[in-house]
Amino acid sequence: DQQVKQNSPSLSVQEGRISILNCDYTNSMFDYFLWYKKYPAEGPTFLISISSIKDKNEDGRFTVFLNKSAKHLSLHIVPSQPGDSAVYFCAASDGSEKLVFGKGTKLTVNP
Amino acid sequence: DTEVTQTPKHLVMGMTNKKSLKCEQHMGHRAMYWYKQKAKKPPELMFVYSYEKLSINESVPSRFSPECPNSSLLNLHLHALQPEDSALYLCASSQVYGGAGELFFGEGSRLTVL
């Protein structure tokens, strides 16, 4: 039973364009959402987060949108750069110490 | 220092061996975590320590034994593992307890059980 779903295993975009990574969740108790980026042979690194009291959080080229009624969040990267190529994990917390991860989306940004 | 350091990076062991994975952080974080990640799967939580006390054990088999000697160190002792335990073991730490906030992950220890 996957509580956090990333239905696109991979995404390919051109450099300079927008990358949109999507994430859906089923547990209505989740109130904090995070995105992590993972390069090969490295651990995940925190990218950006959003609390359920907000619907948008922006940090430089990265913006996360949250639609609570649809139980959906998305990560926008504008403009995309080749160095953004990595696996992106969506994660959610219900206020406990458990962070539930999605399966990840592999983003490839082509020069 | 914003690093979580894990050793060894790679470990190959037989099913009868006893080995340990080590994790260290010097960020003053009071919560530390062990996650297991298999290929093309998300990280799965194994254990959480808060203030050096075990707060979550996700029904992990007893052949995995965590230990938190102090607030900077976290060990995972391995004994009588099975080949299906081969995976990337990730350590993480966080500043916030009582809610999984931003976790800082190490690079992981890739374990192969023969």
mmCIF file of C-alpha atoms in Angstrom:
data_model
loop_
_atom_site.group_PDB
_atom_site.id
_atom_site.type_symbol
_atom_site.label_atom_id
_atom_site.label_comp_id
_atom_site.label_asym_id
_atom_site.label_seq_id
_atom_site.Cartn_x
_atom_site.Cartn_y
_atom_site.Cartn_z
ATOM 1 C CA ASP A 1 0.000 0.000 0.000
ATOM 2 C CA GLN A 2 1.857 3.027 -1.297
ATOM 3 C CA GLN A 3 0.945 6.156 0.593
ATOM 4 C CA VAL A 4 3.180 8.387 -1.530
ATOM 5 C CA LYS A 5 3.135 7.819 -5.261
ATOM 6 C CA GLN A 6 5.323 9.164 -7.997
ATOM 7 C CA ASN A 7 3.768 7.712 -11.092
ATOM 8 C CA SER A 8 6.402 8.865 -13.566
ATOM 9 C CA PRO A 9 9.589 6.824 -13.196
ATOM 10 C CA SER A 10 11.428 9.160 -15.543
ATOM 11 C CA LEU A 11 11.231 12.596 -17.141
ATOM 12 C CA SER A 12 13.376 14.155 -19.847
ATOM 13 C CA VAL A 13 13.456 17.913 -20.561
ATOM 14 C CA GLN A 14 15.599 20.355 -22.503
ATOM 15 C CA GLU A 15 17.957 22.704 -20.739
ATOM 16 C CA GLY A 16 16.269 26.032 -20.001
ATOM 17 C CA ARG A 17 12.765 24.571 -20.015
ATOM 18 C CA ILE A 18 10.543 23.850 -17.043
ATOM 19 C CA SER A 19 10.658 20.479 -15.279
ATOM 20 C CA ILE A 20 7.500 19.429 -13.456
ATOM 21 C CA LEU A 21 7.659 16.449 -11.140
ATOM 22 C CA ASN A 22 4.444 15.159 -9.657
ATOM 23 C CA CYS A 23 3.563 13.366 -6.447
ATOM 24 C CA ASP A 24 0.272 12.058 -5.066
ATOM 25 C CA TYR A 25 -0.501 10.907 -1.555
ATOM 26 C CA THR A 26 -3.318 8.971 0.038
ATOM 27 C CA ASN A 27 -2.913 9.625 3.773
ATOM 28 C CA SER A 28 -4.880 12.705 4.809
ATOM 29 C CA MET A 29 -2.849 12.856 8.041
ATOM 30 C CA PHE A 30 0.250 13.967 6.144
ATOM 31 C CA ASP A 31 0.918 17.591 6.971
ATOM 32 C CA TYR A 32 4.477 18.187 5.824
ATOM 33 C CA PHE A 33 5.972 17.385 2.457
ATOM 34 C CA LEU A 34 9.552 17.371 1.253
ATOM 35 C CA TRP A 35 11.481 16.860 -1.959
ATOM 36 C CA TYR A 36 14.875 15.189 -1.988
ATOM 37 C CA LYS A 37 17.358 14.928 -4.822
ATOM 38 C CA LYS A 38 19.671 11.947 -5.186
ATOM 39 C CA TYR A 39 22.734 11.627 -7.394
ATOM 40 C CA PRO A 40 24.192 8.169 -8.062
ATOM 41 C CA ALA A 41 26.431 6.875 -5.247
ATOM 42 C CA GLU A 42 25.286 9.658 -2.919
ATOM 43 C CA GLY A 43 22.659 9.883 -0.226
ATOM 44 C CA PRO A 44 19.497 11.941 -0.812
ATOM 45 C CA THR A 45 19.855 15.671 -0.195
ATOM 46 C CA PHE A 46 17.027 17.890 0.970
ATOM 47 C CA LEU A 47 15.744 20.280 -1.665
ATOM 48 C CA ILE A 48 12.578 22.037 -0.550
ATOM 49 C CA SER A 49 9.594 21.474 1.722
ATOM 50 C CA ILE A 50 6.057 22.691 2.249
ATOM 51 C CA SER A 51 3.695 22.649 5.190
ATOM 52 C CA SER A 52 0.038 21.793 4.687
ATOM 53 C CA ILE A 53 -0.932 25.304 5.766
ATOM 54 C CA LYS A 54 0.616 26.649 2.566
ATOM 55 C CA ASP A 55 -0.078 25.967 -1.074
ATOM 56 C CA LYS A 56 3.207 27.209 -2.487
ATOM 57 C CA ASN A 57 6.819 27.501 -1.434
ATOM 58 C CA GLU A 58 9.566 28.940 -3.584
ATOM 59 C CA ASP A 59 13.328 28.746 -3.288
ATOM 60 C CA GLY A 60 15.263 30.109 -6.231
ATOM 61 C CA ARG A 61 14.616 27.946 -9.281
ATOM 62 C CA PHE A 62 12.552 25.463 -7.256
ATOM 63 C CA THR A 63 8.879 25.855 -6.407
ATOM 64 C CA VAL A 64 6.662 23.306 -4.722
ATOM 65 C CA PHE A 65 2.892 23.490 -5.090
ATOM 66 C CA LEU A 66 0.466 21.689 -2.802
ATOM 67 C CA ASN A 67 -3.170 20.921 -3.642
ATOM 68 C CA LYS A 68 -4.604 19.398 -0.474
ATOM 69 C CA SER A 69 -8.043 18.705 -1.881
ATOM 70 C CA ALA A 70 -6.479 16.649 -4.667
ATOM 71 C CA LYS A 71 -3.779 15.220 -2.371
ATOM 72 C CA HIS A 72 -1.249 16.263 -4.969
ATOM 73 C CA LEU A 73 1.995 18.158 -4.954
ATOM 74 C CA SER A 74 4.394 19.114 -7.677
ATOM 75 C CA LEU A 75 7.938 20.386 -7.934
ATOM 76 C CA HIS A 76 8.719 22.935 -10.630
ATOM 77 C CA ILE A 77 12.290 23.616 -11.694
ATOM 78 C CA VAL A 78 12.747 26.705 -13.860
ATOM 79 C CA PRO A 79 14.982 26.963 -15.767
ATOM 80 C CA SER A 80 16.190 23.369 -15.792
ATOM 81 C CA GLN A 81 19.933 22.822 -15.917
ATOM 82 C CA PRO A 82 21.952 19.694 -16.795
ATOM 83 C CA GLY A 83 23.189 19.584 -13.188
ATOM 84 C CA ASP A 84 19.597 19.027 -12.094
ATOM 85 C CA SER A 85 19.718 15.546 -13.621
ATOM 86 C CA ALA A 86 19.114 13.216 -10.673
ATOM 87 C CA VAL A 87 16.446 11.095 -9.034
ATOM 88 C CA TYR A 88 13.872 13.181 -7.174
ATOM 89 C CA PHE A 89 12.009 11.707 -4.208
ATOM 90 C CA CYS A 90 8.805 13.095 -2.798
ATOM 91 C CA ALA A 91 8.368 12.435 0.944
ATOM 92 C CA ALA A 92 5.608 13.057 3.463
ATOM 93 C CA SER A 93 5.289 13.214 7.232
ATOM 94 C CA ASP A 94 2.249 12.947 9.514
ATOM 95 C CA GLY A 95 3.989 14.630 12.430
ATOM 96 C CA SER A 96 5.659 11.424 13.590
ATOM 97 C CA GLU A 97 9.317 10.548 13.051
ATOM 98 C CA LYS A 98 8.398 8.488 10.021
ATOM 99 C CA LEU A 99 9.089 10.006 6.635
ATOM 100 C CA VAL A 100 7.355 8.091 3.839
ATOM 101 C CA PHE A 101 9.065 8.264 0.469
ATOM 102 C CA GLY A 102 7.758 7.841 -3.047
ATOM 103 C CA LYS A 103 9.608 5.609 -5.515
ATOM 104 C CA GLY A 104 11.313 8.549 -7.167
ATOM 105 C CA THR A 105 11.402 10.144 -10.616
ATOM 106 C CA LYS A 106 14.594 10.168 -12.629
ATOM 107 C CA LEU A 107 15.005 13.591 -14.243
ATOM 108 C CA THR A 108 17.309 14.012 -17.228
ATOM 109 C CA VAL A 109 18.014 17.530 -18.437
ATOM 110 C CA ASN A 110 19.485 17.501 -21.921
ATOM 111 C CA PRO A 111 21.917 20.271 -22.977
ATOM 112 C CA ASP B 1 29.906 20.730 9.313
ATOM 113 C CA THR B 2 26.701 19.607 7.601
ATOM 114 C CA GLU B 3 27.802 16.078 6.857
ATOM 115 C CA VAL B 4 26.629 12.685 7.881
ATOM 116 C CA THR B 5 29.503 10.269 7.460
ATOM 117 C CA GLN B 6 28.946 6.561 6.950
ATOM 118 C CA THR B 7 31.527 3.792 6.975
ATOM 119 C CA PRO B 8 32.245 1.555 5.250
ATOM 120 C CA LYS B 9 30.988 2.653 1.840
ATOM 121 C CA HIS B 10 30.918 -0.940 0.639
ATOM 122 C CA LEU B 11 30.697 -4.176 2.619
ATOM 123 C CA VAL B 12 30.593 -7.775 1.449
ATOM 124 C CA MET B 13 29.822 -10.386 4.061
ATOM 125 C CA GLY B 14 28.873 -14.024 4.342
ATOM 126 C CA MET B 15 25.730 -15.197 6.071
ATOM 127 C CA THR B 16 27.653 -16.266 9.181
ATOM 128 C CA ASN B 17 29.680 -13.075 9.566
ATOM 129 C CA LYS B 18 29.242 -10.339 12.147
ATOM 130 C CA LYS B 19 29.865 -6.817 10.925
ATOM 131 C CA SER B 20 28.852 -3.266 11.798
ATOM 132 C CA LEU B 21 27.895 -0.149 9.889
ATOM 133 C CA LYS B 22 28.840 3.161 11.441
ATOM 134 C CA CYS B 23 27.358 6.633 11.143
ATOM 135 C CA GLU B 24 28.558 9.930 12.570
ATOM 136 C CA GLN B 25 27.248 13.502 12.567
ATOM 137 C CA HIS B 26 28.470 16.650 14.277
ATOM 138 C CA MET B 27 25.536 18.946 13.603
ATOM 139 C CA GLY B 28 24.135 18.611 17.110
ATOM 140 C CA HIS B 29 21.141 16.711 15.777
ATOM 141 C CA ARG B 30 19.329 14.663 18.403
ATOM 142 C CA ALA B 31 17.436 12.317 16.097
ATOM 143 C CA MET B 32 19.205 9.695 14.015
ATOM 144 C CA TYR B 33 17.757 7.200 11.555
ATOM 145 C CA TRP B 34 18.581 4.021 9.674
ATOM 146 C CA TYR B 35 16.925 3.522 6.305
ATOM 147 C CA LYS B 36 17.222 0.606 3.898
ATOM 148 C CA GLN B 37 16.973 1.129 0.154
ATOM 149 C CA LYS B 38 16.744 -1.633 -2.450
ATOM 150 C CA ALA B 39 17.255 -0.967 -6.145
ATOM 151 C CA LYS B 40 14.488 1.116 -7.740
ATOM 152 C CA LYS B 41 12.622 1.297 -4.425
ATOM 153 C CA PRO B 42 12.191 4.217 -2.032
ATOM 154 C CA PRO B 43 14.130 4.375 1.240
ATOM 155 C CA GLU B 44 12.352 2.388 3.960
ATOM 156 C CA LEU B 45 12.627 3.361 7.601
ATOM 157 C CA MET B 46 14.225 0.790 9.919
ATOM 158 C CA PHE B 47 15.013 2.555 13.208
ATOM 159 C CA VAL B 48 14.816 5.986 14.796
ATOM 160 C CA TYR B 49 16.841 7.118 17.795
ATOM 161 C CA SER B 50 15.933 10.245 19.670
ATOM 162 C CA TYR B 51 18.186 11.576 22.416
ATOM 163 C CA GLU B 52 20.099 8.297 22.196
ATOM 164 C CA LYS B 53 17.004 6.231 22.919
ATOM 165 C CA LEU B 54 15.365 3.904 20.418
ATOM 166 C CA SER B 55 11.993 5.437 19.573
ATOM 167 C CA ILE B 56 10.957 3.510 16.476
ATOM 168 C CA ASN B 57 11.697 -0.043 15.357
ATOM 169 C CA GLU B 58 9.808 -0.805 12.166
ATOM 170 C CA SER B 59 9.526 -4.517 12.964
ATOM 171 C CA VAL B 60 13.058 -5.076 11.754
ATOM 172 C CA PRO B 61 14.406 -8.654 12.176
ATOM 173 C CA SER B 62 16.694 -9.134 15.169
ATOM 174 C CA ARG B 63 19.649 -9.920 12.905
ATOM 175 C CA PHE B 64 19.855 -6.118 12.625
ATOM 176 C CA SER B 65 20.796 -4.534 15.950
ATOM 177 C CA PRO B 66 21.068 -0.753 16.252
ATOM 178 C CA GLU B 67 23.133 1.042 18.830
ATOM 179 C CA CYS B 68 23.493 4.726 19.680
ATOM 180 C CA PRO B 69 26.570 5.138 21.917
ATOM 181 C CA ASN B 70 26.206 8.924 22.036
ATOM 182 C CA SER B 71 24.376 11.736 20.311
ATOM 183 C CA SER B 72 26.871 11.842 17.421
ATOM 184 C CA LEU B 73 27.199 8.153 16.661
ATOM 185 C CA LEU B 74 24.862 5.489 15.360
ATOM 186 C CA ASN B 75 25.815 1.907 14.644
ATOM 187 C CA LEU B 76 24.006 -0.947 12.952
ATOM 188 C CA HIS B 77 25.280 -4.373 13.976
ATOM 189 C CA LEU B 78 24.732 -7.141 11.465
ATOM 190 C CA HIS B 79 24.673 -10.863 12.222
ATOM 191 C CA ALA B 80 23.472 -13.921 10.310
ATOM 192 C CA LEU B 81 22.131 -11.864 7.432
ATOM 193 C CA GLN B 82 20.398 -13.279 4.392
ATOM 194 C CA PRO B 83 21.176 -12.524 0.734
ATOM 195 C CA GLU B 84 17.895 -10.578 0.501
ATOM 196 C CA ASP B 85 19.314 -8.136 3.064
ATOM 197 C CA SER B 86 21.683 -6.867 0.373
ATOM 198 C CA ALA B 87 20.817 -3.190 -0.063
ATOM 199 C CA LEU B 88 22.001 0.382 0.436
ATOM 200 C CA TYR B 89 21.796 1.312 4.110
ATOM 201 C CA LEU B 90 21.327 5.007 4.686
ATOM 202 C CA CYS B 91 21.894 6.873 7.906
ATOM 203 C CA ALA B 92 20.244 10.219 8.469
ATOM 204 C CA SER B 93 19.968 12.800 11.206
ATOM 205 C CA SER B 94 17.609 15.644 11.940
ATOM 206 C CA GLN B 95 17.337 18.552 14.295
ATOM 207 C CA VAL B 96 13.681 18.108 14.985
ATOM 208 C CA TYR B 97 12.201 15.358 17.067
ATOM 209 C CA GLY B 98 8.477 14.777 17.219
ATOM 210 C CA GLY B 99 8.098 15.274 13.526
ATOM 211 C CA ALA B 100 10.223 14.205 10.617
ATOM 212 C CA GLY B 101 11.591 17.433 9.295
ATOM 213 C CA GLU B 102 14.578 17.921 7.091
ATOM 214 C CA LEU B 103 16.727 14.812 7.207
ATOM 215 C CA PHE B 104 20.412 14.970 6.379
ATOM 216 C CA PHE B 105 21.489 11.718 4.772
ATOM 217 C CA GLY B 106 24.869 10.092 4.532
ATOM 218 C CA GLU B 107 26.126 8.580 1.287
ATOM 219 C CA GLY B 108 25.094 5.142 2.397
ATOM 220 C CA SER B 109 26.791 1.811 2.960
ATOM 221 C CA ARG B 110 26.222 -0.656 0.150
ATOM 222 C CA LEU B 111 25.921 -4.120 1.664
ATOM 223 C CA THR B 112 26.210 -7.371 -0.249
ATOM 224 C CA VAL B 113 25.412 -10.620 1.563
ATOM 225 C CA LEU B 114 26.746 -13.736 -0.122
#
